[in-house]
XYZ file of C-alpha atoms in Angstrom:
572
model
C 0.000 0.000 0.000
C 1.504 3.576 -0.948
C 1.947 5.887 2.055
C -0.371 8.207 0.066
C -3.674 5.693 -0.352
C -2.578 4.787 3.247
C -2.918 8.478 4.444
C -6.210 8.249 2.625
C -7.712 5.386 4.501
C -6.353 6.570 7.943
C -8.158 10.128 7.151
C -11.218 8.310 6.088
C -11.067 6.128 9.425
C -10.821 9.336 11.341
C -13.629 10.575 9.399
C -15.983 7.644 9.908
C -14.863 7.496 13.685
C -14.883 10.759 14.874
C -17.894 12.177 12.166
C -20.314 9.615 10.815
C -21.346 8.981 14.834
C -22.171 13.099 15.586
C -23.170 14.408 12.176
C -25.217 13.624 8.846
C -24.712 10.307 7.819
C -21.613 10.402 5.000
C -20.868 13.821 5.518
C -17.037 14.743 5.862
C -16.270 18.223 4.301
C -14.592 20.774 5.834
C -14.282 24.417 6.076
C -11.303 26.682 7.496
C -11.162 29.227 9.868
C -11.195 32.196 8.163
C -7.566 34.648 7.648
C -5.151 31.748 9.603
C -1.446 33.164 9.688
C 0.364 31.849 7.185
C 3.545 34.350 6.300
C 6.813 33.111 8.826
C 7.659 35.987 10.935
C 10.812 37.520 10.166
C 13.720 35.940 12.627
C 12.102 32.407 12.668
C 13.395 28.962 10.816
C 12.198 25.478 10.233
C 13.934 22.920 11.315
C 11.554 20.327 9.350
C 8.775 18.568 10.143
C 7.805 16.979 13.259
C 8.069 13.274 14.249
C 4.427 11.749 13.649
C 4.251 10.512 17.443
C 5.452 13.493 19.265
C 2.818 15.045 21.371
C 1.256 18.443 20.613
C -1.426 20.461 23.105
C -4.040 22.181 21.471
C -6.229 24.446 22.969
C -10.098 24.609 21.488
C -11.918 27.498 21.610
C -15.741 26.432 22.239
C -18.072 28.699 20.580
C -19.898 31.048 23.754
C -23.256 32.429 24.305
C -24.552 36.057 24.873
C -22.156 37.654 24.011
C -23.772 40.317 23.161
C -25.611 40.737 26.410
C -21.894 40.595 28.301
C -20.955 43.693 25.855
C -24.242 45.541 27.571
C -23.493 44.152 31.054
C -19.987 45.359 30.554
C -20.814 49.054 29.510
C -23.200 49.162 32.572
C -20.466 48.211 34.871
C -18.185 50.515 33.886
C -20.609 54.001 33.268
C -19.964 55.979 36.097
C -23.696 56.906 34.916
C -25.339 53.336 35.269
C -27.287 51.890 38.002
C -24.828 48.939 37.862
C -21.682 50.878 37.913
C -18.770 49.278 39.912
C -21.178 46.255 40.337
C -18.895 43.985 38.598
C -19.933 40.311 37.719
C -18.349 37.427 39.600
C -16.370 34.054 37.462
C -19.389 31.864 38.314
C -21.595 34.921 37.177
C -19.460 35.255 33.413
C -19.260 30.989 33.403
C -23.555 31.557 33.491
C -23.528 33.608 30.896
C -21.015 32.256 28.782
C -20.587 28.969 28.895
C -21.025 26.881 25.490
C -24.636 25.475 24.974
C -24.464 21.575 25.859
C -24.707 20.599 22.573
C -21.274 22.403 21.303
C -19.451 20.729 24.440
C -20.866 17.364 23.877
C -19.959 17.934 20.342
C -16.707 18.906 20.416
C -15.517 16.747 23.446
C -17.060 13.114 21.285
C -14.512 14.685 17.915
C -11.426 14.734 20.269
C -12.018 11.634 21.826
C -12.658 10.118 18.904
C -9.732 10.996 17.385
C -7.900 9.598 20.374
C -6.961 13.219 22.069
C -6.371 12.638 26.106
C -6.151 14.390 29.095
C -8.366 17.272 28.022
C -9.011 20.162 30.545
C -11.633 22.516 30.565
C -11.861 26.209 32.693
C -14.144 27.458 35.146
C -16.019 29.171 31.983
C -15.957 25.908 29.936
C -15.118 27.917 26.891
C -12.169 26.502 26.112
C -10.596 22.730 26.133
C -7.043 22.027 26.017
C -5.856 18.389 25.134
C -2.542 16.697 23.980
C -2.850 14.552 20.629
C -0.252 13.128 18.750
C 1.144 14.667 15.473
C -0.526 12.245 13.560
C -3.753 11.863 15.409
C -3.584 16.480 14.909
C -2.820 16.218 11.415
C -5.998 13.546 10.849
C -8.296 15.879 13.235
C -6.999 19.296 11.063
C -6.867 18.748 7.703
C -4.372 20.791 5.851
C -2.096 21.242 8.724
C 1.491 19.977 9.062
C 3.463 20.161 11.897
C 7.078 21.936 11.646
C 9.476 22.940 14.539
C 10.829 26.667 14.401
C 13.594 27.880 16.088
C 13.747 32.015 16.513
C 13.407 35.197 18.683
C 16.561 37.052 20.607
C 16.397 33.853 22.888
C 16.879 31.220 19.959
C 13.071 29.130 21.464
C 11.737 26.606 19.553
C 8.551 26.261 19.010
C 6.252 23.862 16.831
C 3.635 25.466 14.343
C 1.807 24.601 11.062
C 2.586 26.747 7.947
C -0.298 25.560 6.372
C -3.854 26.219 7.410
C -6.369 23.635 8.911
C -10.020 22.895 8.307
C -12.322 21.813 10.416
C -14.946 19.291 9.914
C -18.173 21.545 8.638
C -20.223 20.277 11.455
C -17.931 20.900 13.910
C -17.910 24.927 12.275
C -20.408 26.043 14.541
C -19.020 24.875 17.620
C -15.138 26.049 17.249
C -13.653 29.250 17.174
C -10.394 28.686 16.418
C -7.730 26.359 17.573
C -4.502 27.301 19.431
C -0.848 26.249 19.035
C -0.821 25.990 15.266
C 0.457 29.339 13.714
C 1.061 32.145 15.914
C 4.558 32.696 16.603
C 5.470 34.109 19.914
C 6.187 38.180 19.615
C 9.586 39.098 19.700
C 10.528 42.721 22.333
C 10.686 45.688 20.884
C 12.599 46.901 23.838
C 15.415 49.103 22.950
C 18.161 50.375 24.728
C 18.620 54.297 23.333
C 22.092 56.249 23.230
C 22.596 58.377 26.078
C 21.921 62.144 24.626
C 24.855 64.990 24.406
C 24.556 67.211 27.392
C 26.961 70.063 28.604
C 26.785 70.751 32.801
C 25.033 68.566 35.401
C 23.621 71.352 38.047
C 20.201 70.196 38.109
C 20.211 67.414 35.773
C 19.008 63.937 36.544
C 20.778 60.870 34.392
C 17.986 58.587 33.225
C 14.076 57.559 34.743
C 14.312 55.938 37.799
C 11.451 55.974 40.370
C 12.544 59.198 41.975
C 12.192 60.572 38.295
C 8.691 59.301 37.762
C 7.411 60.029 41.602
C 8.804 63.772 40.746
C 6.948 64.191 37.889
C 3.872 62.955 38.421
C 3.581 64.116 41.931
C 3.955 60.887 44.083
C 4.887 61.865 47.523
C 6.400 59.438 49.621
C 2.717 59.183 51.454
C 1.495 57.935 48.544
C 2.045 54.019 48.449
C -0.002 50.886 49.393
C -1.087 50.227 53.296
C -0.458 47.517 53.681
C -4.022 47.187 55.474
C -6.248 46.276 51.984
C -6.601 42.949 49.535
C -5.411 45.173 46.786
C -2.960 43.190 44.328
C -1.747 44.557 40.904
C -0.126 41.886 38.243
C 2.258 42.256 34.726
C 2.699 39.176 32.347
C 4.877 38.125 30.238
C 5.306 35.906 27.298
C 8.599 36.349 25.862
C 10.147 33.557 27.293
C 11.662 35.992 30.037
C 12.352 36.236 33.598
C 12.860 38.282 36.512
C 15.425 37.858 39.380
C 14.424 38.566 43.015
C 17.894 39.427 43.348
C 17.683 42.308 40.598
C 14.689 43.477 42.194
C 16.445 43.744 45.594
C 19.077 45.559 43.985
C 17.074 47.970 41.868
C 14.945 49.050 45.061
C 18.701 49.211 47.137
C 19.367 51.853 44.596
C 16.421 53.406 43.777
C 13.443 52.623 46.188
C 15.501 54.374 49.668
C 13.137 57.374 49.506
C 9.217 55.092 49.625
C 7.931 52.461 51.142
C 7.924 49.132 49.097
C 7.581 45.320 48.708
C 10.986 43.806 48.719
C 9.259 40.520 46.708
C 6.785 39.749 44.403
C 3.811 38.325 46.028
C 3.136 35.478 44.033
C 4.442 34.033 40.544
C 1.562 32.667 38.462
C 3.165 30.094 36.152
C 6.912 28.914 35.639
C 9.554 31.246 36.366
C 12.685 29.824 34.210
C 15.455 29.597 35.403
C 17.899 31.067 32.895
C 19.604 35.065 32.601
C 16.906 37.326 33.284
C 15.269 39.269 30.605
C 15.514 42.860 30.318
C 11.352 43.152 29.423
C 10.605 41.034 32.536
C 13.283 43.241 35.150
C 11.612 46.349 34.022
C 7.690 45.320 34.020
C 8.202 44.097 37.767
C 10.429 46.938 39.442
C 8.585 49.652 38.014
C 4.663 48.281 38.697
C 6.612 47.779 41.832
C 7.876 51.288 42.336
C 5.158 52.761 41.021
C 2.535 50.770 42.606
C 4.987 50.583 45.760
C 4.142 48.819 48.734
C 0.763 47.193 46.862
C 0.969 42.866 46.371
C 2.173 42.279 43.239
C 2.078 39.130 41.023
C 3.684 37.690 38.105
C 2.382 35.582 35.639
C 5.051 34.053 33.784
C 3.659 32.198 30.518
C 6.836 31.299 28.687
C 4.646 28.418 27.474
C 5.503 24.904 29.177
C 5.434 23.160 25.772
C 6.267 24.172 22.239
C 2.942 23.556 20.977
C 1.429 26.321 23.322
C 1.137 29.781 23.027
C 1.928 32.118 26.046
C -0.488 34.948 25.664
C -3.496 32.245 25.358
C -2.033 30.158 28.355
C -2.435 33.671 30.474
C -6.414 34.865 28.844
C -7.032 30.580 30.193
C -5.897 31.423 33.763
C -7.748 34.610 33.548
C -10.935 32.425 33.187
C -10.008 29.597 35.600
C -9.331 31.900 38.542
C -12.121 33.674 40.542
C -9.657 36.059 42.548
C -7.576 38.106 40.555
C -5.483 41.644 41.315
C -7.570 44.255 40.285
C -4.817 45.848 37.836
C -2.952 43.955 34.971
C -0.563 45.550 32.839
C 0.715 43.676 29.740
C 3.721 44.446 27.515
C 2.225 42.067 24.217
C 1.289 42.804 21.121
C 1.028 41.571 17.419
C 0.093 43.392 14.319
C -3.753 42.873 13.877
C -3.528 41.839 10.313
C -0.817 38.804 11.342
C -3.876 37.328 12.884
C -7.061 35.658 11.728
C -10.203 37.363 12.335
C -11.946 34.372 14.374
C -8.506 34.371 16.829
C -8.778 38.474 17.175
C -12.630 38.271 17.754
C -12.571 35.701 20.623
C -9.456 37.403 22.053
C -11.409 40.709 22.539
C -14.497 38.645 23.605
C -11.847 37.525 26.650
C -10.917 40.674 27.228
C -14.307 41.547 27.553
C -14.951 39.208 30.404
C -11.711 40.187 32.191
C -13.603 43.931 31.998
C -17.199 42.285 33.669
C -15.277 41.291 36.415
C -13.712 44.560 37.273
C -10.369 43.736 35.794
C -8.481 47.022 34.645
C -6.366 45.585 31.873
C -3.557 47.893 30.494
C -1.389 46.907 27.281
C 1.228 48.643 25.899
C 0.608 50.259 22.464
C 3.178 49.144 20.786
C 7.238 50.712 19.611
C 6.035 51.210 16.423
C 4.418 54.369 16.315
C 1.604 54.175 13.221
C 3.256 51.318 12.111
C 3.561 50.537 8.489
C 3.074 47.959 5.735
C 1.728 47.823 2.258
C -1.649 46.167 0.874
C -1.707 46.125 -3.175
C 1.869 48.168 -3.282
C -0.153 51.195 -1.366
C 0.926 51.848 2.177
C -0.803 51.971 5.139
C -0.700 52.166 8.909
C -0.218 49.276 10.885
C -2.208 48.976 14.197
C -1.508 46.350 16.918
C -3.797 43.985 18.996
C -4.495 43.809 21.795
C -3.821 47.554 21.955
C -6.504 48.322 19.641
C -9.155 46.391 21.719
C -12.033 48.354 22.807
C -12.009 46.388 25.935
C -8.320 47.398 27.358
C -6.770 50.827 28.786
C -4.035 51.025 25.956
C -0.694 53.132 27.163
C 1.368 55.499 24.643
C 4.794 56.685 25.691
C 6.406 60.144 26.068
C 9.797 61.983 26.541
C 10.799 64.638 28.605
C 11.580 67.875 26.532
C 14.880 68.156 28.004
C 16.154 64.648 28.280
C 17.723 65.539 31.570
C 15.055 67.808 33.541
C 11.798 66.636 35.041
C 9.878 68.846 32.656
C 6.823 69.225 30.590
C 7.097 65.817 28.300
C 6.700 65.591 24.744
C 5.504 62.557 22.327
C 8.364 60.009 22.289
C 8.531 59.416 18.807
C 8.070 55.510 19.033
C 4.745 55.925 20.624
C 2.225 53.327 19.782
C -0.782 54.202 18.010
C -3.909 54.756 15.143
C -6.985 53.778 14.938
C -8.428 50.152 13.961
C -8.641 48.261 11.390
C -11.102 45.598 13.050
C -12.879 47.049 15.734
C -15.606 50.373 15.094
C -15.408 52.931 17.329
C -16.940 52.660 20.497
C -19.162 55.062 21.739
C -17.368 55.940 24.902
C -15.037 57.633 22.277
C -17.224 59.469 19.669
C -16.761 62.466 21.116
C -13.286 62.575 21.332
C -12.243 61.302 18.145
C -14.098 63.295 16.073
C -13.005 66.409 17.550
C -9.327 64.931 17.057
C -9.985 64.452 13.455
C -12.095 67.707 12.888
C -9.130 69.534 13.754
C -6.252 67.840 13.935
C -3.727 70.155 11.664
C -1.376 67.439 10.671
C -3.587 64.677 10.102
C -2.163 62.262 7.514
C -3.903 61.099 4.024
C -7.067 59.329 4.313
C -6.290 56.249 2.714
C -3.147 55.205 5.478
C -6.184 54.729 8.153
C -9.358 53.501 8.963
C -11.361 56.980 10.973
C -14.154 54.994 11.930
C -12.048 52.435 14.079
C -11.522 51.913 17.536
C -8.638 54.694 18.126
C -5.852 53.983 20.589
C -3.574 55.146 23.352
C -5.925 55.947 25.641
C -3.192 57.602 28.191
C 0.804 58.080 28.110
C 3.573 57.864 30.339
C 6.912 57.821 30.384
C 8.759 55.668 27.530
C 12.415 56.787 27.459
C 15.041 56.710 28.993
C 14.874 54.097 32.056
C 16.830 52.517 34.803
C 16.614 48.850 35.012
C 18.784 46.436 37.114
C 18.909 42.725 34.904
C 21.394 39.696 36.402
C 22.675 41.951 39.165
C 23.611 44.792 36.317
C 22.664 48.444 36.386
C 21.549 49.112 32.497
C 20.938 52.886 31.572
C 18.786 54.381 28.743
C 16.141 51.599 28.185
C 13.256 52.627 25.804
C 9.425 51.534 25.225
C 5.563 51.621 26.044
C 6.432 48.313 27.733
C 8.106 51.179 30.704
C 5.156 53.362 30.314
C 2.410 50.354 30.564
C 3.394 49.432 33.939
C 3.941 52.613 35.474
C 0.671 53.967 34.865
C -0.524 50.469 36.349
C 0.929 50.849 39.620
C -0.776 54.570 39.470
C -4.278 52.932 39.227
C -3.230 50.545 41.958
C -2.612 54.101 44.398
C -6.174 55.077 43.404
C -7.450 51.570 43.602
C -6.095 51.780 47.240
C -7.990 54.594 48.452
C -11.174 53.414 46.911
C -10.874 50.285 48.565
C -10.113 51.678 51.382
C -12.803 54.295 51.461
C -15.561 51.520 50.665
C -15.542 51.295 47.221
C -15.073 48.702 44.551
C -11.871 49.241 42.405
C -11.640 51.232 39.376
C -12.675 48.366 36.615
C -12.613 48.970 33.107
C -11.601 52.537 32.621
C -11.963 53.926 28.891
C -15.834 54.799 29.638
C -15.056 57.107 32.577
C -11.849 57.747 31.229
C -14.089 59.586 28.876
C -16.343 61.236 30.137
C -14.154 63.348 32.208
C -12.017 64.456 29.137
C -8.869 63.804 30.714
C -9.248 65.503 34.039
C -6.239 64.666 36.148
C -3.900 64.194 33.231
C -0.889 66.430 31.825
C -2.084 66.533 28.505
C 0.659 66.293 26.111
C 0.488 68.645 23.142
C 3.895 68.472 20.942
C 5.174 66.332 18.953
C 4.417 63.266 16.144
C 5.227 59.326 16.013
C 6.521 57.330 13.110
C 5.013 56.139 10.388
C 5.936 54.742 6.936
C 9.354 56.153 5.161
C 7.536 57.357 1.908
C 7.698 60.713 -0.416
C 4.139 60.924 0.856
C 4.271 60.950 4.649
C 7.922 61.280 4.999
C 7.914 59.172 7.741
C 5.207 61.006 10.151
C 2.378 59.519 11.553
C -0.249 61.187 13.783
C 0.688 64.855 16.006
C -0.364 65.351 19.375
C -2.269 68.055 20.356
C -5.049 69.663 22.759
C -7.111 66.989 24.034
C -6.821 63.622 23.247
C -4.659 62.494 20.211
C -4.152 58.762 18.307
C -0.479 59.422 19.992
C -0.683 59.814 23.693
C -4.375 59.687 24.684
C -5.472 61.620 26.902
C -1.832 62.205 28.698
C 0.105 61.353 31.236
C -1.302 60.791 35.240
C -0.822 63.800 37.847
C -1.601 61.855 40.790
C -3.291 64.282 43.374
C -5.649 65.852 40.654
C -6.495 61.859 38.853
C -6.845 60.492 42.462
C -9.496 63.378 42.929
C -11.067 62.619 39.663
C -11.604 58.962 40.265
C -11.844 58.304 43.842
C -15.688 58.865 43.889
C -18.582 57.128 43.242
């Protein structure tokens, strides 16, 4: 027998099996998810295909219910203006309303096990199932794919992906989403380290952001940290296959935290913490949510991905659904351009986001090092936005610089700042306003065709990009660069406020954007010069969008002053 008529028969068998019990009688066609990922990122190699009886996990996504009744239950939750503001839903309360109807779990679970997948695990919110298969028992259940293992990023990982598409069976359509661990490639940093800038005399001058810098300017006093008294918690993730060291964060708070109170430790570690050189991502993320957010618990999810089958960022949205107590504040350093990924993977991401924002979670991702981006469709360009930064569901954070690189002054777009508007998600009403002032008279706005103006339009705040401290295996490293500095210091910020809330009574701050807002910005230096990147053309020359009065596709709304944003949000 030919291994190709013997393919044929096993695929048939696995047909017959897994199909002719569940479905129409004879039926086995199949039909793919829509827009799969099929281009190699740059940086990444195949090694080859993968032995036939190694063992993959793949993680189903179970078609949910109501979700458009969580997308009301979530705007009423988070309008200052609502009845059912700050009344945020529980797990068991989003597992109610979610939770696939009993005829996609019975469907889907009688497919794997017919195919012979085992050990499958479920979440709280039943939504998704994760099981390990062999190659060839995958390949059989997903048509068209075909298992390679890569081998790429700064940290040379490897990881095993498909660069084909898959089908599923047409019956089973209705009742999948997607499927994880078969094409997206882990994100590499976009973390730079900057050249120190030319300056003549020191009276006065600081050398680079370290928490005294950042308390400075956005008027922490040294009263201002966590109790000590409250359940408050704050968290980062990361994905990138990086760590921290407790022993950096020792050191960066011997030489940096002497004037506040703090938390010599992180609180908790949600995941597996490697045990290789620290990562220069990780270090920063953890002592400055730490130093900003001093003296609050802090955890760490680390999701490097315990297999090469998985993907990080969807092991972290599974714990999100599997855990009913969560820190209130999450601040995420992740991205991916949104056209890399398929529309049925980018809709049921922002659907998980959506839950996190039911529950009270205020999620904050980095917008991206970018600026507008860039890339061309049909040899025109256009702007590139990122997800999950352009989710209508997260707080998304630019990043800024100060005017003079070496004064605590007014700050100024830093140039790499994440941002646009789009090119999935419609605008959401929270943000009508806004927008369309930005656009009515916005003086630099760039051609019409390199953006979509009726999309969801991100940063929703700044902070602080350029120009950081960060202590990584026991070194002191200068001039470090990114919204992934910016994202966690306005996290721990939020924490502060979350603090007195909590203290005075109140729930914590949830989902921000729709109060966010409504108050215009109040209790935020609003940052008015200066443009990000775009595409190096005749046409734009290399400028994106400009800041300006108000808020801008650049830096939001702008950067926190603490006394005036805790006034703003501490009531209702």
């Amino acid at each position: 027998m030919t291994a190709d008529l013997q393919k044929g028969r096993m695929r048939l068998q696995t047909c017959l099996l897994g199909l002719l019990a569940l479905f129409v009688p004879g039926k086995c066609s199949y039909s793919p998810e829509p827009d799969q990922q099929r281009t190699l990122p740059p940086g990444w190699v195949s090694l080859g295909r993968v032995d036939s009886e190694e063992e993959l996990s793949l993680t189903f996504a179970l078609r949910q219910q109501n979700v458009e009744r969580l997308s009301e239950l979530v705007r009423a939750v988070s309008d200052p203006g609502s009845p059912r503001y700050g009344k945020y839903l529980t797990l068991e309360d989003v597992a109610e309303l979610v939770r696939p109807s009993p005829l996609t779990f019975r469907t889907v679970q009688k497919w794997l096990l017919a195919a012979g997948a085992r050990n499958c695990h479920s979440v709280t919110t039943q939504d998704f199932l994760t099981c390990w298969l062999s190659v060839r028992q995958a390949e059989l259940l997903l048509p068209g794919a075909e298992f390679h293992r890569y081998v790429g990023g700064p940290a040379e990982i490897h990881v095993i992906r498909s660069p084909r598409p898959y089908q599923l069976p047409k019956a089973l359509a209705p009742h999948v989403d997607f499927v994880g661990g078969l094409h997206r490639f882990p994100p590499t940093s976009s973390l730079r380290q900057r050249p120190e800038p030319e300056v003549s005399g020191t009276v006065g001058l600081h050398l680079g952001v370290t928490p005294s810098v950042i308390r400075q300017r956005y008027n922490l006093t040294a009263q201002d940290v966590g109790s000590g008294t409250t359940n408050n918690s704050q968290a980062c993730a990361q994905f990138l296959e990086q760590y921290f060291h407790d022993s950096d964060l020792a050191e960066f708070m011997r030489l940096f935290g002497g004037n506040f109170a703090h938390q010599a430790s992180v609180a908790r570690v949600v995941g597996q913490q490697g045990r290789g050189r620290a990562g220069i991502e990780a270090s920063l993320d953890v002592e400055y949510l730490m130093s900003a957010g001093a003296n609050i618990s802090t955890w760490v999810y680390s999701s490097p991905g315990r297999h090469e089958s998985q993907e990080p960022f969807l092991q972290w949205l599974l714990l999100l659904s599997n855990e009913s107590a969560l820190p209130h504040v999450h601040t995420v350093s992740y991205g991916d351009d949104e056209d890399s990924l398929s529309s049925a993977y980018i809709q049921r991401v922002n659907t998980e986001l959506m839950k996190a924002a039911a529950r009270g979670l205020t999620l904050l991702f980095a917008s991206g090092d970018s600026g507008a981006g860039c890339w061309s469709v049909s040899g025109r360009h256009q702007f590139r936005p990122s997800f999950p930064a352009s989710s209508p569901y997260v707080t998304t954070v630019g990043g800024t610089s100060f005017q003079n690189p070496f004064r605590v002054t007014n700050e100024i777009v830093d140039y790499i700042s994440g941002g646009g508007f789009s090119n999935v998600f419609p605008r959401p009403s929270y943000q009508e306003e806004a927008v369309a002032q930005f656009l009515s008279s916005s003086p630099h706005l760039p051609p019409s065709s390199y953006f979509n103006a009726s999309g969801r339009a991100y940063p929703d705040v700044a902070a602080l990009s350029d120009g950081y401290w960060v202590v990584s295996n026991s070194v002191p490293i200068p001039w470090v660069s990114g919204t992934s500095a910016s994202t966690p210091v306005f996290g721990g910020v939020l924490s502060l406020i979350n603090e007195h809330r909590i203290l005075s009574g109140r729930p914590p701050l949830g989902f921000l954007n729709p109060r966010l807002y409504q108050q215009r910005g109040a209790g935020l230096f609003d940052v008015t010069h200066g443009c990000h990147e775009s595409c190096l053309n005749e046409e734009v020359q290399g400028q994106g969008f400009c800041s300006g009065p108000g808020w801008d596709p650049v830096t939001g709304w702008g950067t926190p002053n603490f006394p005036a944003l805790l006034k703003t949000l501490i009531n209702p």
